[in-house]
Short mmCIF file of N, CA and C in Angstrom, two decimals:
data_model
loop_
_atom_site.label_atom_id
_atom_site.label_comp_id
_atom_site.label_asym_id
_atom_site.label_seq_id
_atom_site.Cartn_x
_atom_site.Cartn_y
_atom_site.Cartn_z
N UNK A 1349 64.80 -7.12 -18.17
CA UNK A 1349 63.69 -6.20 -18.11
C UNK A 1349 63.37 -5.73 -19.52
N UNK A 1350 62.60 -5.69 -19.72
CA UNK A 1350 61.75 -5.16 -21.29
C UNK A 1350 61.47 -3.91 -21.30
N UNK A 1351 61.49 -3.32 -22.40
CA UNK A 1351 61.18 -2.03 -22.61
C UNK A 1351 59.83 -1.34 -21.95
N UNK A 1352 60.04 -0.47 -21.66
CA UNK A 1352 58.60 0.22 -20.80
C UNK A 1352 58.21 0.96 -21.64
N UNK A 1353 58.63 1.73 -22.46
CA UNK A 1353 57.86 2.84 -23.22
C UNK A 1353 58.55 2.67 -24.71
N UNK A 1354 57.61 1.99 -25.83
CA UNK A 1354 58.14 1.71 -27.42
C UNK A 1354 57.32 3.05 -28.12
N UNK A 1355 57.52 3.51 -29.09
CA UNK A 1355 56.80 4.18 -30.21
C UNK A 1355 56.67 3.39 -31.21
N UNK A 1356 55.58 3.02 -31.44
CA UNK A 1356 55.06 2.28 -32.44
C UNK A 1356 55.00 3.20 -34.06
N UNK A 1357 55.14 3.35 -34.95
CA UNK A 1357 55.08 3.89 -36.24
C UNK A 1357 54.73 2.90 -37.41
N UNK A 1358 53.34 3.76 -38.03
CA UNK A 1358 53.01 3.10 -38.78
C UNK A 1358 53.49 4.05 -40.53
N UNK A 1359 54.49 4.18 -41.23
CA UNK A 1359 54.97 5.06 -42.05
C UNK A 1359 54.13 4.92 -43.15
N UNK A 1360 53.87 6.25 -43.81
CA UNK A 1360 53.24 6.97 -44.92
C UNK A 1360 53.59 8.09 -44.84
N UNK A 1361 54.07 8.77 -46.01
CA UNK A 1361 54.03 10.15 -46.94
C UNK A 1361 52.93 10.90 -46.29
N UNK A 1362 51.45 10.43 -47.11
CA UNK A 1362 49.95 11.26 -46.60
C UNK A 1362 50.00 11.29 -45.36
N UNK A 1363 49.68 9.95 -44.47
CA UNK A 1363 49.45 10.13 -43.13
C UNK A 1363 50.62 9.10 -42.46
N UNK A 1364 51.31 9.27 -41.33
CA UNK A 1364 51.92 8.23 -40.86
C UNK A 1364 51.25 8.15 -39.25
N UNK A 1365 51.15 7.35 -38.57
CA UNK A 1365 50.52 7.19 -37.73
C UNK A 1365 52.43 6.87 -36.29
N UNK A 1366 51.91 7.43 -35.36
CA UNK A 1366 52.90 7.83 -34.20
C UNK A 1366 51.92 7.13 -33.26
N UNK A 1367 52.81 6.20 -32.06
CA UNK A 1367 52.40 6.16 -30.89
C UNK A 1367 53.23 5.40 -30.01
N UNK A 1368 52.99 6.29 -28.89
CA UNK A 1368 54.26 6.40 -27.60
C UNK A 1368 53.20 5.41 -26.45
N UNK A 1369 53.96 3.94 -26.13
CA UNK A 1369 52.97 3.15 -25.08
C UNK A 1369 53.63 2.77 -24.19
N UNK A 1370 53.13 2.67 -23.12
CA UNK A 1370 54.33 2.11 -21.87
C UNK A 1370 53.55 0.38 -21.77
N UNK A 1371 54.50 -0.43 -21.69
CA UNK A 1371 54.35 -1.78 -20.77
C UNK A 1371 54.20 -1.66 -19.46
N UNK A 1372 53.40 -2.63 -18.98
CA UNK A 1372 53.78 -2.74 -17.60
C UNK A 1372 52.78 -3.72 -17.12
N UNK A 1373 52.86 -3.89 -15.92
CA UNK A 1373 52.29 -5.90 -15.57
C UNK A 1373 50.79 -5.42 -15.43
N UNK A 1374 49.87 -4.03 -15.62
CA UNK A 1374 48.53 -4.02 -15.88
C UNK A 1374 48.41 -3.80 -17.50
N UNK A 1375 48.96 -4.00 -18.62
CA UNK A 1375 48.85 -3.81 -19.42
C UNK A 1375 49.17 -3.55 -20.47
N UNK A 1376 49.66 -3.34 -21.62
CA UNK A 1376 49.95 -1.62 -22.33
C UNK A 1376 48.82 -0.30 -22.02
N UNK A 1377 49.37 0.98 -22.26
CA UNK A 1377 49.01 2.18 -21.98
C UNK A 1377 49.40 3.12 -23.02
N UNK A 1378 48.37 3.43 -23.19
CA UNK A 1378 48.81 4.50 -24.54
C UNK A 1378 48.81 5.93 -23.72
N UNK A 1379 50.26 6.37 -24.20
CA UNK A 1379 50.53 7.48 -23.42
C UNK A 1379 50.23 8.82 -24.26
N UNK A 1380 50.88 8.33 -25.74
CA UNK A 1380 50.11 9.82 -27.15
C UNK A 1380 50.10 8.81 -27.87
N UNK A 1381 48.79 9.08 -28.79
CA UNK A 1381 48.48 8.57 -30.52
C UNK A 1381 48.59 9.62 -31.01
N UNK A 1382 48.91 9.96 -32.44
CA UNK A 1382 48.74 10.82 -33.46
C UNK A 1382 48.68 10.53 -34.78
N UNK A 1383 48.05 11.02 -35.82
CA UNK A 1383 48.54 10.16 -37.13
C UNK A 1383 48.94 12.36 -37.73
N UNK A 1384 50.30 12.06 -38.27
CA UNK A 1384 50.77 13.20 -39.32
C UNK A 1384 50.08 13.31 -40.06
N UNK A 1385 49.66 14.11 -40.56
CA UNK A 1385 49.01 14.28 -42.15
C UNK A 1385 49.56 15.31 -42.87
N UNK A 1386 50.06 15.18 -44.12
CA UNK A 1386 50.85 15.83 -44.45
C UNK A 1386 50.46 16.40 -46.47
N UNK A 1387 49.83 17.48 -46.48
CA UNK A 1387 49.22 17.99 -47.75
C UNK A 1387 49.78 17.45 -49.24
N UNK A 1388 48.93 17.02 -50.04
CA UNK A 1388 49.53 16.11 -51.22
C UNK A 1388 49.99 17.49 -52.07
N UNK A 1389 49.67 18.67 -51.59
CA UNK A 1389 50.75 19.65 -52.90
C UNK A 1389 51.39 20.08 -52.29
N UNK A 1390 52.05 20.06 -51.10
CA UNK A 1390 53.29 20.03 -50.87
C UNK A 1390 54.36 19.33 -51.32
N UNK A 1391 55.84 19.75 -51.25
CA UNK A 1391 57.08 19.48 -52.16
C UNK A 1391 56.80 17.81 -51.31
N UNK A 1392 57.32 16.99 -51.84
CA UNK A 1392 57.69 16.14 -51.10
C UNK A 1392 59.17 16.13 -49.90
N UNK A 1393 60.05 16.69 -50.07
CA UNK A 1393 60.92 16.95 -49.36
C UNK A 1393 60.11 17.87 -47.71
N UNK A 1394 59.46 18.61 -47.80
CA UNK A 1394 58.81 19.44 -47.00
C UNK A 1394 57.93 18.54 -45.97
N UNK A 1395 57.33 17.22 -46.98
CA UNK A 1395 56.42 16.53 -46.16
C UNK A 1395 57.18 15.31 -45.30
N UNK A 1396 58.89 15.14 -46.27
CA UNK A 1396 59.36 14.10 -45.02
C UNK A 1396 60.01 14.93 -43.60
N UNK A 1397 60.04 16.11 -44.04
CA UNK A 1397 60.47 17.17 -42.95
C UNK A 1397 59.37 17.29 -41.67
N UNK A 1398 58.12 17.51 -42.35
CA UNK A 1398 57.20 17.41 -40.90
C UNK A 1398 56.95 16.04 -40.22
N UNK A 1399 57.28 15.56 -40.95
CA UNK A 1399 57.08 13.76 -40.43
C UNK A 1399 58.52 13.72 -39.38
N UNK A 1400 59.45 14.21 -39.94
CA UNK A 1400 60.48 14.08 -39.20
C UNK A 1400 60.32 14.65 -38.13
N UNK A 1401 60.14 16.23 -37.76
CA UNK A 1401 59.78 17.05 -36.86
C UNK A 1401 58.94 16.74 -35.82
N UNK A 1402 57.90 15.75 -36.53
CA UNK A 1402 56.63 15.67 -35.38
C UNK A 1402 57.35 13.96 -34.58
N UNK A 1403 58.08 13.51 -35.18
CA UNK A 1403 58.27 12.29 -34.75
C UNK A 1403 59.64 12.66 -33.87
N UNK A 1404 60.70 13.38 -33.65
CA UNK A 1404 61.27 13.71 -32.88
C UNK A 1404 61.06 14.88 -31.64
N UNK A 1405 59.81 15.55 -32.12
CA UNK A 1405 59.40 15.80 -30.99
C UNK A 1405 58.40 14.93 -30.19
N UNK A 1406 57.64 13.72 -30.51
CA UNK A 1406 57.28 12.79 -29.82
C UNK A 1406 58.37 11.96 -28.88
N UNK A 1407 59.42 11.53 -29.62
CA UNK A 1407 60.34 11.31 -28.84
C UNK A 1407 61.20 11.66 -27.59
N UNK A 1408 61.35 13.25 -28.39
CA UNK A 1408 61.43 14.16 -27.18
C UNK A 1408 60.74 14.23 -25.59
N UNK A 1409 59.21 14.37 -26.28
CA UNK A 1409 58.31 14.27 -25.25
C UNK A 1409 58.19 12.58 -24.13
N UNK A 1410 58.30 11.43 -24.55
CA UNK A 1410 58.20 10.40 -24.38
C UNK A 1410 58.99 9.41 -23.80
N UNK A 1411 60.24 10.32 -24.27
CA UNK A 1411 61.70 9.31 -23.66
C UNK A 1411 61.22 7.88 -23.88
N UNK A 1412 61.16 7.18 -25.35
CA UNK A 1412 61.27 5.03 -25.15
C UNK A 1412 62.65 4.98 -25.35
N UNK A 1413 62.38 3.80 -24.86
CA UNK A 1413 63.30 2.91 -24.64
C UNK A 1413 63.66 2.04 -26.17
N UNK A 1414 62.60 2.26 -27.29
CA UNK A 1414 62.88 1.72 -28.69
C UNK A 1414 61.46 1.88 -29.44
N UNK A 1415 61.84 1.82 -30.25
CA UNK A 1415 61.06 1.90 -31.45
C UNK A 1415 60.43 0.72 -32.25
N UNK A 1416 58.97 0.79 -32.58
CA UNK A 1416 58.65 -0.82 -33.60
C UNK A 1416 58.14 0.13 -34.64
N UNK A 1417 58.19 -0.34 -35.77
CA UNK A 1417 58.62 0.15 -37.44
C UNK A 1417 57.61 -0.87 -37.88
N UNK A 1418 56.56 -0.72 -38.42
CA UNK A 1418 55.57 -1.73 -39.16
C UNK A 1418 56.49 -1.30 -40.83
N UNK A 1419 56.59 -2.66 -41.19
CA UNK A 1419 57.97 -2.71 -42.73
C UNK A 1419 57.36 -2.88 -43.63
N UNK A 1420 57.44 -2.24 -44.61
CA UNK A 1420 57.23 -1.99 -45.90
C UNK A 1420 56.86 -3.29 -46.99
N UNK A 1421 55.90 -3.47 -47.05
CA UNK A 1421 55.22 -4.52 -48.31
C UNK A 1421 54.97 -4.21 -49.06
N UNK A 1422 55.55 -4.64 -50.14
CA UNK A 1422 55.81 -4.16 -51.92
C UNK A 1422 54.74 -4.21 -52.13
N UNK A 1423 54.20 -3.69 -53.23
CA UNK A 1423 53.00 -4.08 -53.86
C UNK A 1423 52.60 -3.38 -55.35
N UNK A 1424 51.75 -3.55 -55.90
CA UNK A 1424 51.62 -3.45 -57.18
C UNK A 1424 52.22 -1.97 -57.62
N UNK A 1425 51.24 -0.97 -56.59
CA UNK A 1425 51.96 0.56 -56.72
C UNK A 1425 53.39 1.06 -56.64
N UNK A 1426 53.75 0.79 -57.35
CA UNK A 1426 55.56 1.30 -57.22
C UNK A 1426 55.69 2.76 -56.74
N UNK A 1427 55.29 3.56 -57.16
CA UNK A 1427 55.27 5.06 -57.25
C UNK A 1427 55.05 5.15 -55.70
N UNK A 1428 53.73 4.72 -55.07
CA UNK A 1428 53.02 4.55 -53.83
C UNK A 1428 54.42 4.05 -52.92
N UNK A 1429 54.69 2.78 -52.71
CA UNK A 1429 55.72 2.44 -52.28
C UNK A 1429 57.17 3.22 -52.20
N UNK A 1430 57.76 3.67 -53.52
CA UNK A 1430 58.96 4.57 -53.12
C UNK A 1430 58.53 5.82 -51.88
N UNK A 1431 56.89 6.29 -51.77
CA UNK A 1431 56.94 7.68 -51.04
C UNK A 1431 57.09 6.97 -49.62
N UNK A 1432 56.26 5.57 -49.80
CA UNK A 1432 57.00 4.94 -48.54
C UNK A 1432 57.65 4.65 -47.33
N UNK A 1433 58.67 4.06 -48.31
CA UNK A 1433 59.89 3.89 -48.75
C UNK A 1433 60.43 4.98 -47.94
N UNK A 1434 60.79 6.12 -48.67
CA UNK A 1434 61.34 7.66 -48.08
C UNK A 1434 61.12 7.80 -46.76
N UNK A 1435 59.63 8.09 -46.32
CA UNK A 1435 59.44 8.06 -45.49
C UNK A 1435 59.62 7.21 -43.96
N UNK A 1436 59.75 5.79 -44.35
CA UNK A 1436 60.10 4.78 -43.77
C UNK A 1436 62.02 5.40 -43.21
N UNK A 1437 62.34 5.21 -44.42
CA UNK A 1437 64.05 6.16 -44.11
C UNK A 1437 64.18 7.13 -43.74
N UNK A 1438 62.91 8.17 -43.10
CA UNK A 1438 63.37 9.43 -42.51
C UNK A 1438 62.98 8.67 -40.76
N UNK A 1439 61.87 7.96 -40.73
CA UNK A 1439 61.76 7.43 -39.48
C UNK A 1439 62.63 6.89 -38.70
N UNK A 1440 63.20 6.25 -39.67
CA UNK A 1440 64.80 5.24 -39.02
C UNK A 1440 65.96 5.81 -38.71
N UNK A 1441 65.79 7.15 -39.57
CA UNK A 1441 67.03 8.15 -39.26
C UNK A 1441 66.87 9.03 -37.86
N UNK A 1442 65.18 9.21 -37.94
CA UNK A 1442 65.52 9.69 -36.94
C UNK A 1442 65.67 9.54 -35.64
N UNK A 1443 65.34 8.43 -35.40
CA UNK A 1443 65.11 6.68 -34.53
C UNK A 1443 67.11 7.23 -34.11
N UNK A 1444 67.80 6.59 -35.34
CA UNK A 1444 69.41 6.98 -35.30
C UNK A 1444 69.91 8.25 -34.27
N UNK A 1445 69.00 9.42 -35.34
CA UNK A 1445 69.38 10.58 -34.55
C UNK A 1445 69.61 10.50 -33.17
N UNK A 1446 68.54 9.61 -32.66
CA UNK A 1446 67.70 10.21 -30.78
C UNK A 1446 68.49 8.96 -30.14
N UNK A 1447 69.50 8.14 -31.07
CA UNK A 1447 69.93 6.89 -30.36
C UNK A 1447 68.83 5.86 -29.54
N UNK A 1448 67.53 5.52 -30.63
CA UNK A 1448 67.05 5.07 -30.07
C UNK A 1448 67.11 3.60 -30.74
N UNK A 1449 66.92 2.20 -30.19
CA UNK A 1449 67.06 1.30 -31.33
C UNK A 1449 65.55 0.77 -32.04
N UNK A 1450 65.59 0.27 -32.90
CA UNK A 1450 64.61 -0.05 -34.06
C UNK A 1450 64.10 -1.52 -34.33
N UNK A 1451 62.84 -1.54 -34.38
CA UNK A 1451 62.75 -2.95 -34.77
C UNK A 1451 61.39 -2.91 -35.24
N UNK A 1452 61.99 -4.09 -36.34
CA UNK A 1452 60.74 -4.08 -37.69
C UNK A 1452 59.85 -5.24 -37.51
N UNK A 1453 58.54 -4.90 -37.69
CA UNK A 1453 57.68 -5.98 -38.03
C UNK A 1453 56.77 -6.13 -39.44
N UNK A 1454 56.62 -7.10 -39.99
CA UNK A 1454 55.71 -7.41 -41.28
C UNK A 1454 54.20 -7.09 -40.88
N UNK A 1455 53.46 -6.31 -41.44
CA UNK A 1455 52.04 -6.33 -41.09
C UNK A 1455 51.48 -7.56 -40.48
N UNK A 1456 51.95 -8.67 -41.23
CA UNK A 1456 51.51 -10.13 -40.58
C UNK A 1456 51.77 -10.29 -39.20
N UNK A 1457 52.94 -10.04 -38.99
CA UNK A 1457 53.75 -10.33 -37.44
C UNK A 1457 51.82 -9.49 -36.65
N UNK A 1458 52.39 -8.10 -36.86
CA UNK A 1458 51.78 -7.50 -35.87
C UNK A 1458 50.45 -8.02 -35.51
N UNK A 1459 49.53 -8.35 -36.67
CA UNK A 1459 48.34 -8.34 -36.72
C UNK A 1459 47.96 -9.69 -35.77
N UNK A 1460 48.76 -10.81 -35.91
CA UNK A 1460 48.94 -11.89 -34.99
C UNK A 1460 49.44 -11.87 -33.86
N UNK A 1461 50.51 -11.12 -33.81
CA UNK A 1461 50.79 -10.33 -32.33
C UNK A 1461 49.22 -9.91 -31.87
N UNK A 1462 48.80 -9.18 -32.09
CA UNK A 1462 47.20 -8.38 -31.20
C UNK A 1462 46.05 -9.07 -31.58
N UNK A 1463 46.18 -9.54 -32.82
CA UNK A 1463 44.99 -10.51 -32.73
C UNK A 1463 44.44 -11.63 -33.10
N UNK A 1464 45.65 -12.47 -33.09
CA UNK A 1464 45.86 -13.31 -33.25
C UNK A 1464 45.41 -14.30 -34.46
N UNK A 1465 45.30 -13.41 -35.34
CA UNK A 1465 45.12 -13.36 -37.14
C UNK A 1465 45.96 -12.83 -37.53
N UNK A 1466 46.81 -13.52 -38.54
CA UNK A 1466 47.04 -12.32 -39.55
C UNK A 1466 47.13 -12.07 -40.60
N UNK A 1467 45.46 -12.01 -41.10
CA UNK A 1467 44.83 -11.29 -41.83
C UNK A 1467 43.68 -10.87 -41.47
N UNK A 1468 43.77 -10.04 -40.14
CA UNK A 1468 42.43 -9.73 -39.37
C UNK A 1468 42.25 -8.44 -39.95
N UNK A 1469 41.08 -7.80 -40.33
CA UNK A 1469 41.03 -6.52 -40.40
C UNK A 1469 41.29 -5.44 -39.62
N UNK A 1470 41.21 -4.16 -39.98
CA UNK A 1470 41.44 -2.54 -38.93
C UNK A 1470 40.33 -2.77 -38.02
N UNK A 1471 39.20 -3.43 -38.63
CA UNK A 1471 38.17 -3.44 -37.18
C UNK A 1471 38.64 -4.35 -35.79
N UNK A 1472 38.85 -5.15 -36.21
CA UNK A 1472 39.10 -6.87 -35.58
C UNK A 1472 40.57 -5.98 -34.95
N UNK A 1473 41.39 -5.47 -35.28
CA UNK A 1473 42.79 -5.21 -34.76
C UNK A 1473 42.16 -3.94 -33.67
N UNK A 1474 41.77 -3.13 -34.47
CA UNK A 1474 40.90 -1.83 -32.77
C UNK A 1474 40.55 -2.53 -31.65
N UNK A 1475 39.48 -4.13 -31.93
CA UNK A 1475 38.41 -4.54 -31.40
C UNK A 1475 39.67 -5.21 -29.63
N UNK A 1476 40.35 -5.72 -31.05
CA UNK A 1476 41.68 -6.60 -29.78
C UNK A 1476 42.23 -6.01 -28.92
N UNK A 1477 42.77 -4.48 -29.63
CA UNK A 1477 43.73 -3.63 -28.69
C UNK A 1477 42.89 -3.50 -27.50
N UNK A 1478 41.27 -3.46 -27.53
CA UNK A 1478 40.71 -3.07 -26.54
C UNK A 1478 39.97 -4.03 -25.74
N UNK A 1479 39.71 -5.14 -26.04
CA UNK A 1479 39.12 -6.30 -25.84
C UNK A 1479 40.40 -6.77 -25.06
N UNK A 1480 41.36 -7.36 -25.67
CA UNK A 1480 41.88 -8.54 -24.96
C UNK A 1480 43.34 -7.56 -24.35
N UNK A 1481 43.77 -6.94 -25.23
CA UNK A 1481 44.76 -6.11 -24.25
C UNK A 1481 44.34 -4.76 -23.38
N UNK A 1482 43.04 -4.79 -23.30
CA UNK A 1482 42.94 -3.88 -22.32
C UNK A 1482 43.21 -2.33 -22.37
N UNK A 1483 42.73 -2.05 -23.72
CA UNK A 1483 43.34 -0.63 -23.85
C UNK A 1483 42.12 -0.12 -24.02
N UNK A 1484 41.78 1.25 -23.39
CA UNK A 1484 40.48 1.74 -23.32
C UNK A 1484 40.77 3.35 -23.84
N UNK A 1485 41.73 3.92 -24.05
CA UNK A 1485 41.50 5.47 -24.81
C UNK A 1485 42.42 4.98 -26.06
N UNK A 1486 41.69 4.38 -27.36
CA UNK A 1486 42.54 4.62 -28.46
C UNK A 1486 41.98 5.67 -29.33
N UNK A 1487 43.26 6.23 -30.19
CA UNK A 1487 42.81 7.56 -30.87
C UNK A 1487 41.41 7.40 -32.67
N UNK A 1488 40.91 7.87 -32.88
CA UNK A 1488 40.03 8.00 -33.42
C UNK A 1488 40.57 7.29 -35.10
N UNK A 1489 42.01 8.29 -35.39
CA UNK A 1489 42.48 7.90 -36.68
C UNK A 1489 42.57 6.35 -36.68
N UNK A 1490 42.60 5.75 -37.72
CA UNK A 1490 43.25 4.30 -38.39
C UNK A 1490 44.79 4.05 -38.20
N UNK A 1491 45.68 4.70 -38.64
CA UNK A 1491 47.19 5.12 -38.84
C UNK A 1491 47.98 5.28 -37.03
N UNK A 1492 46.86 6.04 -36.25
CA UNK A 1492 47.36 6.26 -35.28
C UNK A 1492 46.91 4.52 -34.55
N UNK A 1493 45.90 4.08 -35.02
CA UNK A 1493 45.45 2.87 -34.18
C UNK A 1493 46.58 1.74 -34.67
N UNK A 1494 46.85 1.92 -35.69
CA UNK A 1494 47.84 1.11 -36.58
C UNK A 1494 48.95 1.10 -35.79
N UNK A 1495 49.84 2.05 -34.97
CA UNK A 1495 50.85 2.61 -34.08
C UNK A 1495 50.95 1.97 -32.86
N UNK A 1496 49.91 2.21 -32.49
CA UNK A 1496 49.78 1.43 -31.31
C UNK A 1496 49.59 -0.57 -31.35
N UNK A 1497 48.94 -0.39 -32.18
CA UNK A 1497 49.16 -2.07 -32.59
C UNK A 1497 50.62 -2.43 -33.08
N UNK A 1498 51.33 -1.74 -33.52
CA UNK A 1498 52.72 -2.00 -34.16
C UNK A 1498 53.54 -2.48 -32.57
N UNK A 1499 53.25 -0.90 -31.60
CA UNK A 1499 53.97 -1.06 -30.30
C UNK A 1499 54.03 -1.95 -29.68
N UNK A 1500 52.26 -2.14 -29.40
CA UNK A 1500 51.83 -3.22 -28.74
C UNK A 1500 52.57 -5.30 -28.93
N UNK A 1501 52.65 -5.06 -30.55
CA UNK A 1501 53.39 -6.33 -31.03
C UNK A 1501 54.89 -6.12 -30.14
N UNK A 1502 55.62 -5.05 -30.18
CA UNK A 1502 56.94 -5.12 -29.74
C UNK A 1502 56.83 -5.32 -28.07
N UNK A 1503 55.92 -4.79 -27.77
CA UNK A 1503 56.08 -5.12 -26.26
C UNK A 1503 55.49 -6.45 -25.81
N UNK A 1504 54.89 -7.39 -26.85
CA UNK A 1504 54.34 -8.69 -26.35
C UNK A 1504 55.74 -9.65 -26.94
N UNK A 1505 56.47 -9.08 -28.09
CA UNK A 1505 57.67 -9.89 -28.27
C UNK A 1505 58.70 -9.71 -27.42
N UNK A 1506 58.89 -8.81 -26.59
CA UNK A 1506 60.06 -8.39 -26.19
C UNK A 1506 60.48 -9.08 -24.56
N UNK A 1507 58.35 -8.95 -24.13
CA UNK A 1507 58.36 -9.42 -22.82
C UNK A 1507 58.29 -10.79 -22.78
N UNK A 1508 57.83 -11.65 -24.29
CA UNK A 1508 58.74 -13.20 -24.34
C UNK A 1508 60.03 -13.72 -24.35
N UNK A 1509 60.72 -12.99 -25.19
CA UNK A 1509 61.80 -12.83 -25.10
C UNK A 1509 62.50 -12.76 -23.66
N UNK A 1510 62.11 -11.94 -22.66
CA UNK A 1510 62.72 -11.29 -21.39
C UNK A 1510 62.28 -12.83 -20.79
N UNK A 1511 61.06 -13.16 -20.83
CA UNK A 1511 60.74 -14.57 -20.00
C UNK A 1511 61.36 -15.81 -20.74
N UNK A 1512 61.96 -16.03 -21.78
CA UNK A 1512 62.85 -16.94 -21.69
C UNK A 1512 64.31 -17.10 -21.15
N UNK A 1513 64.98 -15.65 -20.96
CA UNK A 1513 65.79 -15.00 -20.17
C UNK A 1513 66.25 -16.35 -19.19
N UNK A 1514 64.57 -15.79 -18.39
CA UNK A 1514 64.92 -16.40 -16.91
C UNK A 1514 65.09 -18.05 -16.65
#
């Protein structure tokens, strides 16, 4: 049996995008989107704190069964990347905390997971979640849509996985 309810996380410092989806044989279902946003003159320590806070009380609220982690791609911005980075490591900790387990995907994975590109754009990836997987209330932000596409990848790998099982 495959996971019924993943939180998808898409990690950033500024904004990180949260979302709690259930599987099930009509679909995925987005149960909460949110994207954090978190003030650029604030300490940085303060801003992995609300990221932390808001993401264990999603958990709280949501009870999954696991977590999908969209993973960190280097790139020219170093500075950009370490806040990351951080942030990426408060997600996973707190993933740890709630004993929930974790699993990472490359932007590529996901984007071919939902739409079967991957190098489809944020439009083309909204267009899929709702087009071909059938999802009809996604949240307004980018970050939070990003979340749910992360989930969505874990619950189309997981329920292959389960069908080679048998």
């Amino acid at each position: 049996m495959f996971e019924r309810v993943v939180v998808g996380v898409d990690p950033g410092t500024a904004a990180t995008g949260l979302a709690a989806v259930r599987g099930g044989d009509r679909g995925p279902e987005v149960l909460e989107a949110l994207t954090v946003r978190t003030p650029s003159t604030a300490p940085e320590t303060e801003r992995l704190r609300t990221l932390r806070d808001s993401l264990a009380a999603l958990l709280h609220r949501t009870s999954p069964q696991a977590m999908a982690v969209e993973r960190l791609m280097w790139g020219r911005n170093v500075r950009s990347a370490m806040s990351v980075a951080r942030a990426s490591g408060v997600v996973l900790l707190t993933a740890a905390d709630a004993a929930i387990p974790v699993h990472e995907y490359a932007p590529l994975e996901v984007k071919l997971a939902v739409a079967g590109n991957g190098v489809a754009p944020k439009g083309d990836i909204r267009r899929a979640l709702e087009r071909i997987h059938g999802i009809a209330k996604l949240p307004r932000e980018p970050d939070a849509v990003d979340a749910v596409a992360v989930a969505v990848c874990h619950l189309q790998q997981n329920e292959a996985l389960a069908g080679l099982k048998r």
